[in-house]
Amino acid sequence: MLTIKNLEACIEDKAILKGIHLNIKPGEVHAIMGPNGSGKSTLANILAGREEYQITAGSMHYQNVDLAPLTPDERAHLGLFLSFQYPVEIPGVSNLYLLKSALNAKRKHMGLEEIDAIDFLTVVREKMKLLHMDDSYLYRDVNSGFSGGEKKRNEILQLLLLEPSLCILDETDSGLDIDALRIVAEGINLMRNEKRSILLITHYQRLLDYIKPDVVHILSDGKIVAEGDYQLATVLEAEGYEPFLQKKAGD
Amino acid sequence: MTRPNETLETLLQQDYEHGFVTDIDTDTLPPGLNEDTIRAISAKKNEPEFMLAWRLKAYEYWRHLKEPHWAHLKYDPIDYQALSYYSAPKLKEGPKNLDEVDPKLIETYNKLGIPLKEQEWLAGVAVDAVFDSISVATTFKDKLNEMGIIFCSFSDAVQNHPDLVQQYLGSVVPHTDNFFASLNAAVFSDGSFVYIPPGVRCPMELSTYFRINARSTGQFERTLIIADKGSYVSYLEGCTAPQRDENQLHAAVVELVALDNAQIKYSTVQNWYPGDENGVGGIYNFVTKRAECRGHHSKISWTQVETGSAITWKYPSVVLKGDYSVGEFYSVALTNHHQQADTGTKMIHSGQHTKSTIIAKGISAGFAQNTYRGLVKVLAHADGAHNYTRCDSLLMGQHCGAHTFPYIESKNSRARIEHEASTSKISEDQLFYLAQRGIDTENAVSMIVNGFCKEVMKTLPMEFAVEARKLLGLSLEGSIG
């Protein structure tokens, strides 16, 4: 599904990713963990097509399509979704308008008719109920004046609405209290099926208690230094990143 | 990953949608301006003596004026002797209804998406269409007539309602007002005239579409709207123009008068040819628009969406003479490529307990310069005056400029004057976020800009708002550098 080979990338001559290999099969949940500055968010942004990074080596293929030449919106239409670590505010644009435009952009790409306002409200309210969101979210400006937790919930709402085939969640757990984390995680778990892949990016094991990953990768200084199953996250939680970083230093 | 920018580049190069020229015989005066030109215009229009006298007075005054250059604008000198001051479509006889109108004119309107007949039947909008300098079609006249509403070309008003014209012409913008207004007073060929009688609420939006057509013809319209006591009118002005190589001067004057308890809402969507991507061609738009809240509790609102013209010099203003009168100015000025706009408003508080609101949104892209210039003036005896002003600028790319010149003159120490301003850029973060949700750059830019302008757009009448939204998107595509 997603195949990353020897990916190297830099920003303004500063190397950030130094040879990433990653292979995610349909239906799998992978977690990437790592300390600050290890390149986790960079990887998420590069997958989504953020412009300021330069890819210097390697390749990324999604559903056998080379991602590199595609614009961010083309990648989105392939089914790639990024839940942002810091969702962006768009003053004057209602959340409702954004959600509807995004869904219609997807439908248009699929050759479907635009969804009308009434049907859309029915669909979006159903999803909002799952996330314990009330109608007021629809009429507020996109992320403007949202708390950290509200922004993250709004990201997951978009995820539920757009039903992507690859979900990249960049530190979705940060800014969420325990109750909100549980609600958001339940929303994500509803999305799990044998076709949809999920890539979780996180500092902490906490999120992984709710969404059990099939594979855990530990990223340090732009490289994956350890891989394992869910147990690896437990080890990490107990011992910290230090042993893994030392291991890398000893290579 | 440079494709979004390339897309933007191509979108930026989009041709002006309404660029075409209608081939119609015109009755055009030779270039040049002197007393004889003015006598010729007045004679062609069969005007009464007071009109000719007023024109000549204005011309005499204008002759001694110098073109003003205080605005933040750059352009080559205009040779006023090289312009022709009168151009009218040749009509065998005055048309009595749309069927008698030159089919080619109708075709032009159809190209512009303004099918007059359909509008007459479907939209309920009375259109007084100005083609070059003369009105050729007026609709809904009869229905309005029944209510005592006068909505006609300025020429018709001069013929049929000379008393009203004589009473109000130049009472808001005198013939001595400024260089371009004086020139207009001397040579204006036509325009629109509206009179709403006391206590009448005009049942439909009155609408005039202007279109500059004849080559090298300065366009000098004059609009006069009078809302008598307790009346209400909403007036729409929308413009498009065919593509041109040389610059065209446009110096219109609009005068609005609201008497006691009357209300006027004046909305403009201006989309004249802005010049090509190198700044060649395009309309010079030097307009004087002023409104007077002459009666107590009167209210006048200007809403403008300015996307066209190579140069815009325009300050729709309100003189708040009546006690408890209200003035509003809502503006979106968008400049792209090499366009220049110096626009804003003046709110003159003279009556007691007067209130004004100014919301100005400036958007610049490409190499464009966008200036907000506003004056809030409170006279000594204007107790209880209150003004609120907000100016927001949005920049797209590295080469454009936004400037704000808010002047405040208060002679009354108890006046409340509030001013807020902001400048922001369309961020890569916003574009990336929307792109990640599958929304292409074109739509993302349009969405962000329309969000930025929301407060102004919502003051436009519904059908105009739809057109304006499209225009903003169209004018801005590809402006991220």
Short mmCIF file of C-alpha atoms in Angstrom, two decimals, chain A residues 19-150:
data_model
loop_
_atom_site.label_atom_id
_atom_site.label_comp_id
_atom_site.label_asym_id
_atom_site.label_seq_id
_atom_site.Cartn_x
_atom_site.Cartn_y
_atom_site.Cartn_z
CA GLY A 19 17.19 6.94 4.71
CA ILE A 20 13.75 5.85 5.82
CA HIS A 21 12.34 2.46 4.90
CA LEU A 22 8.72 1.81 5.63
CA ASN A 23 6.18 -0.64 4.26
CA ILE A 24 2.55 -0.45 5.32
CA LYS A 25 0.10 -3.06 4.07
CA PRO A 26 -3.67 -2.59 3.71
CA GLY A 27 -5.45 -2.82 7.06
CA GLU A 28 -2.29 -2.33 9.11
CA VAL A 29 -1.78 0.21 11.85
CA HIS A 30 1.78 1.45 12.24
CA ALA A 31 3.08 3.77 14.92
CA ILE A 32 6.14 5.95 14.58
CA MET A 33 7.56 7.08 17.87
CA GLY A 34 10.60 9.15 18.59
CA PRO A 35 11.96 12.10 20.50
CA ASN A 36 11.48 15.70 19.43
CA GLY A 37 13.35 16.62 16.27
CA SER A 38 13.74 13.05 15.10
CA GLY A 39 11.90 13.75 11.84
CA LYS A 40 8.44 12.30 12.61
CA SER A 41 6.41 15.32 11.53
CA THR A 42 8.71 15.92 8.57
CA LEU A 43 7.91 12.45 7.31
CA ALA A 44 4.17 13.11 7.65
CA ASN A 45 4.46 16.44 5.84
CA ILE A 46 6.57 15.01 3.03
CA LEU A 47 4.07 12.22 2.49
CA ALA A 48 1.29 14.80 2.22
CA GLY A 49 3.33 16.90 -0.25
CA ARG A 50 4.47 19.91 1.76
CA GLU A 51 6.57 22.05 -0.55
CA GLU A 52 9.40 23.41 1.52
CA TYR A 53 11.10 20.03 1.95
CA GLN A 54 13.40 18.69 -0.70
CA ILE A 55 13.64 15.02 -1.36
CA THR A 56 17.27 14.19 -2.05
CA ALA A 57 17.07 10.41 -2.40
CA GLY A 58 14.75 7.46 -2.27
CA SER A 59 11.12 7.04 -3.24
CA MET A 60 7.55 6.94 -1.90
CA HIS A 61 4.85 4.90 -3.59
CA TYR A 62 1.24 4.72 -2.57
CA GLN A 63 -0.95 2.10 -4.22
CA ASN A 64 1.92 1.75 -6.71
CA VAL A 65 1.74 5.42 -7.64
CA ASP A 66 4.90 7.51 -7.27
CA LEU A 67 3.94 10.31 -4.89
CA ALA A 68 6.84 12.66 -5.63
CA PRO A 69 5.38 14.41 -8.72
CA LEU A 70 1.90 14.77 -7.23
CA THR A 71 0.55 17.95 -5.64
CA PRO A 72 -0.93 17.80 -2.14
CA ASP A 73 -4.50 17.85 -3.45
CA GLU A 74 -3.75 15.06 -5.93
CA ARG A 75 -2.38 12.96 -3.07
CA ALA A 76 -5.49 13.72 -1.04
CA HIS A 77 -7.61 12.47 -3.93
CA LEU A 78 -5.60 9.22 -3.90
CA GLY A 79 -6.95 8.71 -0.40
CA LEU A 80 -4.08 10.06 1.69
CA PHE A 81 -5.18 12.08 4.71
CA LEU A 82 -3.04 13.97 7.19
CA SER A 83 -4.45 14.93 10.56
CA PHE A 84 -2.37 18.00 11.37
CA GLN A 85 -0.34 18.44 14.51
CA TYR A 86 -1.24 22.14 14.35
CA PRO A 87 -4.50 22.56 12.41
CA VAL A 88 -4.63 25.88 10.57
CA GLU A 89 -7.12 28.69 11.25
CA ILE A 90 -9.01 30.14 8.27
CA PRO A 91 -10.88 33.28 9.35
CA GLY A 92 -14.22 34.03 7.72
CA VAL A 93 -14.64 30.50 6.32
CA SER A 94 -17.17 28.42 8.20
CA ASN A 95 -16.28 24.89 9.19
CA LEU A 96 -19.41 23.74 7.39
CA TYR A 97 -18.21 25.32 4.15
CA LEU A 98 -14.77 23.72 4.42
CA LEU A 99 -16.17 20.27 5.22
CA LYS A 100 -18.65 20.44 2.36
CA SER A 101 -16.05 21.74 -0.11
CA ALA A 102 -13.63 18.99 0.88
CA LEU A 103 -16.25 16.27 0.53
CA ASN A 104 -17.42 17.67 -2.81
CA ALA A 105 -13.85 17.94 -4.09
CA LYS A 106 -13.47 14.25 -3.34
CA ARG A 107 -16.83 13.36 -4.92
CA LYS A 108 -15.98 15.36 -8.01
CA HIS A 109 -12.71 13.50 -8.33
CA MET A 110 -14.61 10.21 -8.08
CA GLY A 111 -17.01 11.35 -10.80
CA LEU A 112 -19.92 11.70 -8.36
CA GLU A 113 -22.39 14.56 -8.17
CA GLU A 114 -21.98 17.21 -5.52
CA ILE A 115 -23.81 16.41 -2.33
CA ASP A 116 -26.67 18.78 -1.58
CA ALA A 117 -26.89 20.82 1.61
CA ILE A 118 -29.56 18.70 3.31
CA ASP A 119 -27.88 15.34 2.65
CA PHE A 120 -24.59 16.80 3.72
CA LEU A 121 -25.96 17.96 7.07
CA THR A 122 -27.35 14.50 7.72
CA VAL A 123 -24.00 12.88 7.00
CA VAL A 124 -21.87 15.32 8.94
CA ARG A 125 -24.16 15.31 11.99
CA GLU A 126 -23.92 11.53 12.14
CA LYS A 127 -20.13 11.77 12.27
CA MET A 128 -20.19 14.62 14.77
CA LYS A 129 -22.33 12.56 17.10
CA LEU A 130 -19.61 9.90 17.18
CA LEU A 131 -17.13 12.52 18.32
CA HIS A 132 -19.51 14.17 20.79
CA MET A 133 -19.44 17.44 18.81
CA ASP A 134 -22.43 19.77 18.74
CA ASP A 135 -23.79 21.80 15.80
CA SER A 136 -21.96 24.95 16.82
CA TYR A 137 -18.75 23.48 15.35
CA LEU A 138 -20.29 23.77 11.90
CA TYR A 139 -20.89 27.48 12.07
CA ARG A 140 -17.64 28.58 13.66
CA ASP A 141 -14.79 29.71 11.43
CA VAL A 142 -12.36 26.91 10.60
CA ASN A 143 -10.31 26.28 13.76
CA SER A 144 -10.55 29.97 14.73
CA GLY A 145 -10.63 30.26 18.49
CA PHE A 146 -10.76 26.47 18.83
CA SER A 147 -8.96 25.00 21.83
CA GLY A 148 -6.16 22.52 21.11
CA GLY A 149 -8.52 19.65 21.84
CA GLU A 150 -11.31 21.07 19.67
#
